[in-house]
């Protein structure tokens, strides 16, 4: 599928004469498209005369950037110490098996992306997962199924 890069072009124009603006430029492109595509990298490279290797260097250094399309919902499973002790690893393994994806991947139907994160700062309710912006504490494998179904049907509306 061909990507319409007209918004990316407008963004590049706004950053064209700003020094050291590669990171905010890439952030804005990601905000628009949900990820930074190969085509967007090529466009930035061509328009701003920056080697693609430098752009990919930034994109792969900062974990905030995605190089592939994201799912409608992003599930982040905390793997900090408290969550790990309380079963966070089992939750991550369960989700990985159930969704058929590894960390950093998106389900084939585009519904969920799965990620691991370090301590989310709410260890008192470990183990914690975050779906999009919603925190879910004291998660169990049992309530994960209910949670997944609710987000699935939400996206189907
Ligand atoms: S270790 Fe998971 S919230 Fe702190």
Coordinates of C-alpha atoms and ligand atoms in Angstrom, one line a residue:
X1 CA 0.0 0.0 0.0
X2 CA 1.3 3.4 -1.0
X3 CA 1.7 5.9 1.8
X4 CA 0.5 9.5 1.3
X5 CA 3.5 11.5 2.4
X6 CA 1.9 14.9 1.9
X7 CA 1.6 15.6 5.7
X8 CA 5.2 14.5 6.1
X9 CA 6.3 16.9 3.4
X10 CA 4.6 19.8 5.2
X11 CA 6.2 18.8 8.5
X12 CA 9.6 18.7 6.9
X13 CA 9.1 22.2 5.5
X14 CA 8.4 23.5 9.0
X15 CA 11.7 22.0 10.2
X16 CA 13.8 22.7 7.2
X17 CA 15.9 25.5 8.6
X18 CA 15.9 24.5 12.2
X19 CA 19.2 23.1 13.4
X20 CA 19.2 19.9 15.5
X21 CA 15.5 19.3 14.9
X22 CA 15.7 15.7 13.6
X23 CA 14.2 14.2 16.7
X24 CA 11.1 16.5 17.0
X25 CA 10.7 16.2 13.2
X26 CA 10.6 12.4 13.4
X27 CA 8.3 12.5 16.5
X28 CA 5.9 14.6 14.5
X29 CA 5.9 12.3 11.6
X30 CA 5.3 9.4 13.9
X31 CA 2.4 11.3 15.6
X32 CA 0.9 11.7 12.1
X33 CA 1.3 8.1 10.8
X34 CA 1.7 6.1 14.0
X35 CA 5.2 5.0 13.0
X36 CA 8.1 6.2 10.8
X37 CA 8.0 4.3 7.5
X38 CA 10.9 3.5 5.2
X39 CA 9.3 5.9 2.8
X40 CA 9.3 8.7 5.4
X41 CA 12.9 8.1 6.2
X42 CA 13.8 8.3 2.5
X43 CA 11.8 11.6 2.2
X44 CA 13.5 13.2 5.2
X45 CA 16.9 12.0 3.9
X46 CA 16.3 13.4 0.4
X47 CA 14.7 16.7 1.5
X48 CA 17.2 17.5 4.3
X49 CA 20.3 15.8 2.9
X50 CA 20.7 13.6 5.9
X51 CA 22.1 10.1 5.4
X52 CA 19.5 7.4 6.0
X53 CA 21.9 5.6 8.4
X54 CA 21.9 8.7 10.6
X55 CA 18.1 8.8 10.7
X56 CA 17.9 5.1 11.4
X57 CA 20.5 5.6 14.1
X58 CA 18.1 8.0 15.9
X59 CA 15.1 5.8 15.3
X60 CA 16.7 2.7 16.7
X61 CA 18.4 4.5 19.7
X62 CA 15.2 5.9 21.1
X63 CA 12.6 3.3 22.1
X64 CA 9.8 5.8 21.5
X65 CA 10.1 5.3 17.8
X66 CA 8.4 2.6 15.8
X67 CA 9.5 1.4 12.4
X68 CA 6.4 -0.7 11.7
X69 CA 2.7 0.1 11.9
X70 CA 1.2 -0.2 15.4
X71 CA -1.9 -2.0 16.4
X72 CA -5.1 -0.1 17.4
X73 CA -4.2 -0.9 21.0
X74 CA -0.8 -1.1 22.6
X75 CA -0.4 -3.4 25.5
X76 CA 2.6 -2.7 27.8
X77 CA 3.5 -5.3 30.3
X78 CA 5.6 -4.1 33.3
X79 CA 8.7 -6.2 33.9
X80 CA 10.1 -4.2 36.8
X81 CA 11.1 -6.1 39.9
X82 CA 7.9 -5.9 41.8
X83 CA 5.8 -6.9 38.8
X84 CA 8.3 -9.6 37.9
X85 CA 8.0 -11.1 41.4
X86 CA 4.2 -10.9 41.2
X87 CA 3.9 -12.7 37.9
X88 CA 4.6 -10.1 35.2
X89 CA 6.7 -12.5 33.2
X90 CA 3.9 -15.1 33.1
X91 CA 1.5 -12.3 32.0
X92 CA 3.9 -11.4 29.2
X93 CA 4.4 -15.0 28.1
X94 CA 0.6 -15.6 28.2
X95 CA -0.1 -12.6 26.1
X96 CA 2.6 -13.4 23.7
X97 CA 1.2 -17.0 23.2
X98 CA -2.4 -15.9 23.1
X99 CA -1.9 -13.1 20.6
X100 CA 0.7 -15.0 18.6
X101 CA 3.3 -12.2 18.7
X102 CA 6.6 -11.5 20.4
X103 CA 7.4 -8.2 22.2
X104 CA 7.6 -5.3 19.8
X105 CA 5.2 -7.0 17.3
X106 CA 1.7 -6.4 16.2
X107 CA -1.1 -9.0 15.7
X108 CA -1.9 -9.8 12.1
X109 CA -5.3 -8.3 12.4
X110 CA -3.8 -5.0 13.6
X111 CA -5.6 -5.0 16.9
X112 CA -2.8 -5.2 19.5
X113 CA 0.9 -4.4 19.7
X114 CA 2.7 -6.0 22.6
X115 CA 5.6 -4.4 24.6
X116 CA 7.5 -4.9 27.8
X117 CA 8.3 -1.8 30.0
X118 CA 10.3 -1.2 33.0
X119 CA 8.8 -0.1 36.3
X120 CA 5.7 2.1 35.8
X121 CA 5.9 3.6 39.2
X122 CA 2.8 1.9 40.7
X123 CA 4.4 -1.2 42.2
X124 CA 1.8 -1.3 44.9
X125 CA -0.7 -2.7 42.4
X126 CA 1.8 -5.2 40.8
X127 CA 1.6 -6.9 38.4
X128 CA 0.6 -4.0 36.1
X129 CA -0.2 -3.8 32.4
X130 CA -1.1 -0.6 30.5
X131 CA -3.4 -0.7 27.5
X132 CA -3.0 2.5 25.6
X133 CA -3.3 5.0 28.5
X134 CA -5.2 2.8 30.9
X135 CA -3.5 1.2 33.9
X136 CA -4.6 -2.2 35.0
X137 CA -3.2 -3.4 38.4
X138 CA -3.2 -6.8 40.1
X139 CA -3.6 -8.5 36.8
X140 CA -4.1 -12.2 36.5
X141 CA -4.2 -14.4 33.5
X142 CA -7.9 -14.9 34.1
X143 CA -8.7 -11.2 34.0
X144 CA -6.4 -10.6 31.0
X145 CA -8.9 -12.6 28.8
X146 CA -11.8 -10.4 29.8
X147 CA -9.6 -7.3 29.3
X148 CA -8.5 -8.4 25.8
X149 CA -12.1 -9.1 24.8
X150 CA -13.3 -5.7 26.0
X151 CA -10.6 -3.9 23.9
X152 CA -11.3 -6.1 20.9
X153 CA -15.0 -5.3 20.9
X154 CA -14.2 -1.6 21.6
X155 CA -12.2 -1.5 18.4
X156 CA -14.9 -3.4 16.5
X157 CA -17.6 -0.7 17.2
Ligands
LIG1 S1 7.7 -2.9 38.9 FE1 5.8 -2.7 37.8 S2 5.0 -0.9 38.4 FE2 6.9 -1.0 39.5

